[in-house]
Amino acid sequence: MIRSDNSPEQKGEASPAPSSFEVEAVHLQRDGRAILSDVSFKIDPGQVMGIVGSNGAGKSTLMKMLAGHVRPDTGTVLFCGKSVSAWNPRALARGVAFLPQTLPTNENHTVRELVSLGRYPWHGPFRRRSDEDYKAIEEALRQTDCLPHADRLVSTLSGGEKQRAWIAMVLAQAKQFLLLDEPTSALDIAHQARTLDLLRRISHDNGIGVVLIVHDLNIAARFCDKLLTLRDGQVVAFDTPEIVMQPDILSEVYDIPIQVFTHPAEGYSVGYIA
Ligand SMILES: Nc1ncnc2c1ncn2[C@@H]1O[C@H](COP(=O)(O)OP(=O)(O)OP(=O)(O)O)[C@@H](O)[C@H]1O
């Protein structure tokens, strides 16, 4: 079953204009096995899209494809109407930031220094940071509530503070899309909710697209505008949480019986193993 609701060109190192990711009929094989099969969807800026599905379903591979780190065997991945692989890497990095599942250890930097690294695609190796760079760094620190500990070493932060510092770094970097592979995996339920709420606000207030991989279905349903469900590399459903959070869809995605209830106060759906 597939359910789906389903730009200007960039030249050289010009800053990208606002636009979408369009994934069309993507296939990828590894070791003779299909990792992604006929995956298609479109995601616009100003929306939060959650990718959900069981372990090994292809979520990280799909996100790496959006980031341009993995090329499809067939099919297309377009950003601003242009194939991701055809982009100048620095120009792409100004539009799209990718935070992988395993974070590099930059723990000897202060939080402000870490966030400053996000500006590299803008000033490059030879130019000094501009006023605009400094403004973007301070704004990202402010939006993520990192200002109070901006001068502390990353190594001294709690897990939640660290996660926010990395989010600040990608926020300082990219103007159009943040690709976040399990950004809340190490967080308790309160920090998960706060981080997802922050990403949702950043997305809606600034017109930024956020694509994130998340395992907690209830958190995904609460904070995402769209959910893309993957099973064995295939899209089972791509739509709003109201449409996707159905027992038949979720049971198919995870291959176990799942019941869905409506939150008594908030009205959104939550899923439980039946
Ligand atoms: N380079 C590779 N060579 C062979 N197999 C690969 C390669 N990369 C990924 N795979 C396989 O593709 C499948 C999808 O991997 P992927 O990391 O995208 O899954 P995932 O949905 O993100 O899983 P998880 O929830 O466990 O992180 C897995 O079975 C994985 O072993």
mmCIF file of C-alpha atoms and ligand atoms in Angstrom:
data_model
loop_
_atom_site.group_PDB
_atom_site.id
_atom_site.type_symbol
_atom_site.label_atom_id
_atom_site.label_comp_id
_atom_site.label_asym_id
_atom_site.label_seq_id
_atom_site.Cartn_x
_atom_site.Cartn_y
_atom_site.Cartn_z
ATOM 1 C CA MET A 1 0.000 0.000 0.000
ATOM 2 C CA ILE A 2 1.313 3.443 -0.831
ATOM 3 C CA ARG A 3 -0.423 6.585 0.329
ATOM 4 C CA SER A 4 1.034 9.922 -0.635
ATOM 5 C CA ASP A 5 -0.178 13.512 -0.844
ATOM 6 C CA ASN A 6 2.269 14.138 -2.738
ATOM 7 C CA SER A 7 12.535 25.831 -8.141
ATOM 8 C CA PRO A 8 14.873 27.772 -9.026
ATOM 9 C CA GLU A 9 18.255 26.526 -10.302
ATOM 10 C CA GLN A 10 21.341 27.402 -8.296
ATOM 11 C CA LYS A 11 24.604 28.376 -9.883
ATOM 12 C CA GLY A 12 28.110 28.293 -8.422
ATOM 13 C CA GLU A 13 28.025 29.150 -4.726
ATOM 14 C CA ALA A 14 24.947 31.369 -4.713
ATOM 15 C CA SER A 15 22.643 30.979 -1.732
ATOM 16 C CA PRO A 16 19.777 28.603 -2.533
ATOM 17 C CA ALA A 17 16.241 29.955 -2.951
ATOM 18 C CA PRO A 18 13.502 28.409 -0.782
ATOM 19 C CA SER A 19 12.272 25.160 -2.262
ATOM 20 C CA SER A 20 11.500 21.504 -1.738
ATOM 21 C CA PHE A 21 12.970 18.051 -1.733
ATOM 22 C CA GLU A 22 11.414 15.836 -4.377
ATOM 23 C CA VAL A 23 12.205 12.149 -4.295
ATOM 24 C CA GLU A 24 10.979 10.243 -7.319
ATOM 25 C CA ALA A 25 10.957 6.448 -7.805
ATOM 26 C CA VAL A 26 14.216 5.863 -5.944
ATOM 27 C CA HIS A 27 15.755 2.381 -5.905
ATOM 28 C CA LEU A 28 18.920 1.277 -4.134
ATOM 29 C CA GLN A 29 20.505 -2.177 -3.843
ATOM 30 C CA ARG A 30 23.382 -3.348 -1.656
ATOM 31 C CA ASP A 31 24.859 -6.854 -1.867
ATOM 32 C CA GLY A 32 22.069 -7.857 -4.256
ATOM 33 C CA ARG A 33 19.372 -6.830 -1.770
ATOM 34 C CA ALA A 34 16.901 -3.972 -2.221
ATOM 35 C CA ILE A 35 17.481 -1.359 0.499
ATOM 36 C CA LEU A 36 15.048 1.195 -0.967
ATOM 37 C CA SER A 37 12.362 0.360 -3.544
ATOM 38 C CA ASP A 38 10.275 2.814 -5.517
ATOM 39 C CA VAL A 39 10.401 5.543 -2.845
ATOM 40 C CA SER A 40 8.664 8.784 -3.824
ATOM 41 C CA PHE A 41 7.635 11.820 -1.777
ATOM 42 C CA LYS A 42 7.890 15.597 -1.677
ATOM 43 C CA ILE A 43 8.627 17.738 1.347
ATOM 44 C CA ASP A 44 8.346 21.526 1.494
ATOM 45 C CA PRO A 45 10.083 24.050 3.755
ATOM 46 C CA GLY A 46 8.160 25.059 6.876
ATOM 47 C CA GLN A 47 7.135 21.463 7.623
ATOM 48 C CA VAL A 48 8.397 18.793 9.970
ATOM 49 C CA MET A 49 8.524 15.343 8.396
ATOM 50 C CA GLY A 50 9.167 12.298 10.536
ATOM 51 C CA ILE A 51 10.559 9.113 9.000
ATOM 52 C CA VAL A 52 9.431 6.097 11.021
ATOM 53 C CA GLY A 53 9.771 2.352 10.606
ATOM 54 C CA SER A 54 11.424 -0.676 12.140
ATOM 55 C CA ASN A 55 15.191 -1.242 12.451
ATOM 56 C CA GLY A 56 16.771 -1.798 9.053
ATOM 57 C CA ALA A 57 13.773 -0.377 7.145
ATOM 58 C CA GLY A 58 16.029 2.048 5.248
ATOM 59 C CA LYS A 59 15.454 5.279 7.185
ATOM 60 C CA SER A 60 19.099 6.349 7.595
ATOM 61 C CA THR A 61 19.916 5.350 4.021
ATOM 62 C CA LEU A 62 17.067 7.504 2.757
ATOM 63 C CA MET A 63 18.245 10.452 4.848
ATOM 64 C CA LYS A 64 21.833 10.041 3.588
ATOM 65 C CA MET A 65 20.385 10.132 0.082
ATOM 66 C CA LEU A 66 18.669 13.460 0.812
ATOM 67 C CA ALA A 67 21.997 14.764 2.131
ATOM 68 C CA GLY A 68 23.771 13.642 -1.047
ATOM 69 C CA HIS A 69 25.954 11.068 0.754
ATOM 70 C CA VAL A 70 24.366 8.089 -1.013
ATOM 71 C CA ARG A 71 23.321 8.038 -4.660
ATOM 72 C CA PRO A 72 20.258 6.078 -5.815
ATOM 73 C CA ASP A 73 20.805 3.341 -8.406
ATOM 74 C CA THR A 74 17.757 4.657 -10.249
ATOM 75 C CA GLY A 75 15.309 7.477 -9.604
ATOM 76 C CA THR A 76 15.945 11.089 -8.664
ATOM 77 C CA VAL A 77 16.476 13.164 -5.530
ATOM 78 C CA LEU A 78 15.947 16.821 -6.330
ATOM 79 C CA PHE A 79 16.606 19.833 -4.116
ATOM 80 C CA CYS A 80 15.345 23.135 -5.525
ATOM 81 C CA GLY A 81 14.535 21.231 -8.703
ATOM 82 C CA LYS A 82 18.141 20.104 -9.234
ATOM 83 C CA SER A 83 19.660 16.703 -8.566
ATOM 84 C CA VAL A 84 21.361 16.672 -5.156
ATOM 85 C CA SER A 85 24.465 15.109 -6.717
ATOM 86 C CA ALA A 86 24.746 18.016 -9.199
ATOM 87 C CA TRP A 87 24.957 20.653 -6.471
ATOM 88 C CA ASN A 88 28.161 22.423 -5.562
ATOM 89 C CA PRO A 89 28.763 20.897 -2.073
ATOM 90 C CA ARG A 90 29.259 24.256 -0.354
ATOM 91 C CA ALA A 91 26.153 25.736 -1.949
ATOM 92 C CA LEU A 92 24.150 22.639 -0.943
ATOM 93 C CA ALA A 93 25.484 22.902 2.624
ATOM 94 C CA ARG A 94 24.150 26.435 2.846
ATOM 95 C CA GLY A 95 20.681 25.122 2.114
ATOM 96 C CA VAL A 96 20.745 21.679 3.747
ATOM 97 C CA ALA A 97 22.398 20.538 6.985
ATOM 98 C CA PHE A 98 22.695 16.874 7.965
ATOM 99 C CA LEU A 99 23.190 15.658 11.513
ATOM 100 C CA PRO A 100 24.073 11.945 11.407
ATOM 101 C CA GLN A 101 23.023 9.330 13.951
ATOM 102 C CA THR A 102 26.549 9.102 15.377
ATOM 103 C CA LEU A 103 27.873 12.552 16.146
ATOM 104 C CA PRO A 104 31.533 13.460 15.723
ATOM 105 C CA THR A 105 33.244 14.235 19.028
ATOM 106 C CA ASN A 106 34.102 17.930 19.061
ATOM 107 C CA GLU A 107 34.046 17.997 22.824
ATOM 108 C CA ASN A 108 37.058 20.295 23.251
ATOM 109 C CA HIS A 109 35.178 23.130 21.608
ATOM 110 C CA THR A 110 33.010 25.526 23.507
ATOM 111 C CA VAL A 111 29.357 25.520 22.474
ATOM 112 C CA ARG A 112 29.855 28.811 20.598
ATOM 113 C CA GLU A 113 32.877 27.382 18.743
ATOM 114 C CA LEU A 114 30.885 24.270 17.805
ATOM 115 C CA VAL A 115 28.022 26.388 16.488
ATOM 116 C CA SER A 116 30.545 28.559 14.585
ATOM 117 C CA LEU A 117 31.621 25.477 12.597
ATOM 118 C CA GLY A 118 28.183 25.550 11.009
ATOM 119 C CA ARG A 119 29.158 28.778 9.244
ATOM 120 C CA TYR A 120 32.033 27.162 7.338
ATOM 121 C CA PRO A 121 30.013 26.749 4.085
ATOM 122 C CA TRP A 122 29.393 30.502 4.186
ATOM 123 C CA HIS A 123 32.880 31.905 4.818
ATOM 124 C CA GLY A 124 34.995 28.976 3.541
ATOM 125 C CA PRO A 125 38.680 28.412 4.355
ATOM 126 C CA PHE A 126 40.063 31.806 3.323
ATOM 127 C CA ARG A 127 37.587 34.473 4.396
ATOM 128 C CA ARG A 128 37.111 35.774 7.931
ATOM 129 C CA ARG A 129 33.705 35.450 9.534
ATOM 130 C CA SER A 130 31.386 38.298 8.569
ATOM 131 C CA ASP A 131 28.894 40.182 10.719
ATOM 132 C CA GLU A 132 26.250 37.968 9.142
ATOM 133 C CA ASP A 133 28.111 34.854 10.349
ATOM 134 C CA TYR A 134 28.302 36.194 13.921
ATOM 135 C CA LYS A 135 24.632 37.175 13.794
ATOM 136 C CA ALA A 136 23.612 33.674 12.613
ATOM 137 C CA ILE A 137 25.704 32.053 15.383
ATOM 138 C CA GLU A 138 24.168 34.178 18.143
ATOM 139 C CA GLU A 139 20.673 33.692 16.713
ATOM 140 C CA ALA A 140 21.085 29.894 16.618
ATOM 141 C CA LEU A 141 22.396 29.932 20.215
ATOM 142 C CA ARG A 142 19.401 32.016 21.283
ATOM 143 C CA GLN A 143 16.782 29.919 19.485
ATOM 144 C CA THR A 144 18.066 26.714 21.031
ATOM 145 C CA ASP A 145 18.414 28.178 24.540
ATOM 146 C CA CYS A 146 22.177 27.608 24.399
ATOM 147 C CA LEU A 147 23.220 31.188 25.286
ATOM 148 C CA PRO A 148 23.521 30.523 29.046
ATOM 149 C CA HIS A 149 26.227 27.889 28.439
ATOM 150 C CA ALA A 150 27.665 29.198 25.142
ATOM 151 C CA ASP A 151 31.178 29.544 26.595
ATOM 152 C CA ARG A 152 31.274 26.121 28.277
ATOM 153 C CA LEU A 153 33.090 23.151 26.789
ATOM 154 C CA VAL A 154 30.745 20.756 25.000
ATOM 155 C CA SER A 155 32.248 17.956 27.131
ATOM 156 C CA THR A 156 30.770 19.525 30.275
ATOM 157 C CA LEU A 157 27.184 19.566 28.982
ATOM 158 C CA SER A 158 24.353 17.174 29.797
ATOM 159 C CA GLY A 159 23.029 14.941 27.013
ATOM 160 C CA GLY A 160 20.101 17.262 26.366
ATOM 161 C CA GLU A 161 22.270 20.391 26.313
ATOM 162 C CA LYS A 162 24.701 18.672 23.939
ATOM 163 C CA GLN A 163 21.881 17.667 21.594
ATOM 164 C CA ARG A 164 20.668 21.283 21.530
ATOM 165 C CA ALA A 165 24.223 22.547 20.812
ATOM 166 C CA TRP A 166 24.429 20.287 17.741
ATOM 167 C CA ILE A 167 20.995 21.440 16.620
ATOM 168 C CA ALA A 168 22.224 25.040 17.025
ATOM 169 C CA MET A 169 25.190 24.206 14.779
ATOM 170 C CA VAL A 170 23.019 22.904 11.923
ATOM 171 C CA LEU A 171 20.629 25.796 12.428
ATOM 172 C CA ALA A 172 23.493 28.290 12.003
ATOM 173 C CA GLN A 173 24.483 26.425 8.839
ATOM 174 C CA ALA A 174 21.450 25.828 6.667
ATOM 175 C CA LYS A 175 18.709 28.115 5.468
ATOM 176 C CA GLN A 176 16.263 25.592 3.990
ATOM 177 C CA PHE A 177 16.387 22.078 5.466
ATOM 178 C CA LEU A 178 17.650 20.267 8.549
ATOM 179 C CA LEU A 179 18.108 16.501 8.203
ATOM 180 C CA LEU A 180 18.352 14.946 11.662
ATOM 181 C CA ASP A 181 18.961 11.229 12.171
ATOM 182 C CA GLU A 182 17.492 10.351 15.579
ATOM 183 C CA PRO A 183 18.167 13.754 17.181
ATOM 184 C CA THR A 184 16.391 12.752 20.385
ATOM 185 C CA SER A 185 17.639 9.170 20.763
ATOM 186 C CA ALA A 186 19.592 9.836 23.970
ATOM 187 C CA LEU A 187 16.986 12.041 25.593
ATOM 188 C CA ASP A 188 14.416 11.349 28.293
ATOM 189 C CA ILE A 189 10.770 11.866 27.409
ATOM 190 C CA ALA A 190 10.727 15.482 28.647
ATOM 191 C CA HIS A 191 13.845 16.448 26.690
ATOM 192 C CA GLN A 192 12.486 14.609 23.625
ATOM 193 C CA ALA A 193 9.282 16.641 23.781
ATOM 194 C CA ARG A 194 11.171 19.930 24.360
ATOM 195 C CA THR A 195 13.591 19.271 21.493
ATOM 196 C CA LEU A 196 10.823 18.283 19.077
ATOM 197 C CA ASP A 197 8.770 21.293 20.141
ATOM 198 C CA LEU A 198 11.813 23.496 19.493
ATOM 199 C CA LEU A 199 12.340 21.995 16.027
ATOM 200 C CA ARG A 200 8.671 22.446 15.214
ATOM 201 C CA ARG A 201 8.797 26.115 16.260
ATOM 202 C CA ILE A 202 12.006 26.699 14.309
ATOM 203 C CA SER A 203 10.431 25.066 11.264
ATOM 204 C CA HIS A 204 7.117 26.899 11.399
ATOM 205 C CA ASP A 205 8.503 30.311 12.454
ATOM 206 C CA ASN A 206 11.394 30.387 9.961
ATOM 207 C CA GLY A 207 9.986 28.395 7.040
ATOM 208 C CA ILE A 208 12.664 25.722 7.443
ATOM 209 C CA GLY A 209 12.011 22.104 6.488
ATOM 210 C CA VAL A 210 12.905 19.556 9.157
ATOM 211 C CA VAL A 211 13.254 15.881 8.278
ATOM 212 C CA LEU A 212 13.915 13.667 11.254
ATOM 213 C CA ILE A 213 14.143 9.997 12.038
ATOM 214 C CA VAL A 214 12.357 9.148 15.236
ATOM 215 C CA HIS A 215 11.494 5.828 16.850
ATOM 216 C CA ASP A 216 8.889 7.020 19.345
ATOM 217 C CA LEU A 217 5.640 6.960 17.371
ATOM 218 C CA ASN A 218 3.742 9.057 19.852
ATOM 219 C CA ILE A 219 6.366 11.799 19.826
ATOM 220 C CA ALA A 220 6.389 11.632 16.013
ATOM 221 C CA ALA A 221 2.600 11.921 15.825
ATOM 222 C CA ARG A 222 2.556 14.816 18.271
ATOM 223 C CA PHE A 223 5.220 17.003 16.632
ATOM 224 C CA CYS A 224 5.446 16.099 12.925
ATOM 225 C CA ASP A 225 3.308 17.613 10.181
ATOM 226 C CA LYS A 226 3.881 14.579 7.955
ATOM 227 C CA LEU A 227 4.925 11.005 8.622
ATOM 228 C CA LEU A 228 6.712 8.795 6.108
ATOM 229 C CA THR A 229 6.509 5.144 7.118
ATOM 230 C CA LEU A 230 9.004 2.666 5.698
ATOM 231 C CA ARG A 231 8.931 -1.103 5.730
ATOM 232 C CA ASP A 232 11.679 -3.134 4.048
ATOM 233 C CA GLY A 233 12.718 -0.102 2.010
ATOM 234 C CA GLN A 234 9.211 0.643 0.745
ATOM 235 C CA VAL A 235 6.868 3.483 1.634
ATOM 236 C CA VAL A 236 3.780 2.143 3.389
ATOM 237 C CA ALA A 237 2.196 5.564 3.935
ATOM 238 C CA PHE A 238 3.136 9.216 3.596
ATOM 239 C CA ASP A 239 0.630 11.664 4.970
ATOM 240 C CA THR A 240 -0.435 13.642 8.031
ATOM 241 C CA PRO A 241 -0.280 11.890 11.426
ATOM 242 C CA GLU A 242 -4.115 11.755 11.469
ATOM 243 C CA ILE A 243 -4.067 9.624 8.321
ATOM 244 C CA VAL A 244 -0.961 7.570 9.091
ATOM 245 C CA MET A 245 -1.711 6.770 12.738
ATOM 246 C CA GLN A 246 -4.139 3.961 11.868
ATOM 247 C CA PRO A 247 -3.938 0.430 13.301
ATOM 248 C CA ASP A 248 -3.796 -1.220 9.866
ATOM 249 C CA ILE A 249 -0.964 1.018 8.639
ATOM 250 C CA LEU A 250 1.129 0.806 11.809
ATOM 251 C CA SER A 251 0.594 -2.947 12.150
ATOM 252 C CA GLU A 252 1.817 -3.350 8.564
ATOM 253 C CA VAL A 253 4.854 -1.111 9.157
ATOM 254 C CA TYR A 254 6.013 -2.876 12.325
ATOM 255 C CA ASP A 255 4.562 -6.328 11.630
ATOM 256 C CA ILE A 256 2.925 -6.542 15.035
ATOM 257 C CA PRO A 257 -0.669 -5.719 16.035
ATOM 258 C CA ILE A 258 -0.868 -2.045 17.075
ATOM 259 C CA GLN A 259 -3.886 -0.230 18.471
ATOM 260 C CA VAL A 260 -4.360 3.512 18.176
ATOM 261 C CA PHE A 261 -6.062 5.760 20.716
ATOM 262 C CA THR A 262 -6.817 9.461 20.712
ATOM 263 C CA HIS A 263 -5.121 11.587 23.351
ATOM 264 C CA PRO A 264 -7.996 12.637 25.671
ATOM 265 C CA ALA A 265 -6.853 16.254 26.057
ATOM 266 C CA GLU A 266 -4.809 17.073 22.964
ATOM 267 C CA GLY A 267 -6.730 15.064 20.364
ATOM 268 C CA TYR A 268 -3.767 13.540 18.519
ATOM 269 C CA SER A 269 -3.384 9.785 18.080
ATOM 270 C CA VAL A 270 -1.110 7.527 20.085
ATOM 271 C CA GLY A 271 -0.172 3.969 19.225
ATOM 272 C CA TYR A 272 0.147 0.987 21.566
ATOM 273 C CA ILE A 273 1.159 -2.612 20.965
ATOM 274 C CA ALA A 274 -2.106 -4.533 21.040
HETATM 275 N N1 LIG B 1 26.680 -0.048 2.701
HETATM 276 C C1 LIG B 1 25.822 -1.035 2.959
HETATM 277 N N2 LIG B 1 26.084 -2.308 2.531
HETATM 278 C C2 LIG B 1 25.213 -3.312 2.779
HETATM 279 N N3 LIG B 1 24.042 -3.134 3.442
HETATM 280 C C3 LIG B 1 23.739 -1.906 3.882
HETATM 281 C C4 LIG B 1 24.601 -0.791 3.661
HETATM 282 N N4 LIG B 1 24.029 0.311 4.208
HETATM 283 C C5 LIG B 1 22.879 -0.107 4.751
HETATM 284 N N5 LIG B 1 22.704 -1.435 4.559
HETATM 285 C C6 LIG B 1 21.551 -2.231 5.013
HETATM 286 O O1 LIG B 1 20.383 -1.559 4.579
HETATM 287 C C7 LIG B 1 19.339 -1.733 5.512
HETATM 288 C C8 LIG B 1 18.813 -0.377 5.893
HETATM 289 O O2 LIG B 1 19.785 0.287 6.702
HETATM 290 P P1 LIG B 1 19.469 1.667 7.397
HETATM 291 O O3 LIG B 1 20.631 2.049 8.248
HETATM 292 O O4 LIG B 1 19.028 2.633 6.378
HETATM 293 O O5 LIG B 1 18.210 1.261 8.312
HETATM 294 P P2 LIG B 1 17.420 2.102 9.417
HETATM 295 O O6 LIG B 1 15.980 2.035 9.061
HETATM 296 O O7 LIG B 1 18.005 3.452 9.564
HETATM 297 O O8 LIG B 1 17.696 1.216 10.707
HETATM 298 P P3 LIG B 1 17.857 1.581 12.274
HETATM 299 O O9 LIG B 1 16.485 1.960 12.767
HETATM 300 O O10 LIG B 1 18.321 0.301 12.866
HETATM 301 O O11 LIG B 1 18.871 2.699 12.393
HETATM 302 C C9 LIG B 1 19.939 -2.523 6.687
HETATM 303 O O12 LIG B 1 19.579 -3.866 6.532
HETATM 304 C C10 LIG B 1 21.441 -2.328 6.514
HETATM 305 O O13 LIG B 1 22.161 -3.431 7.026
#
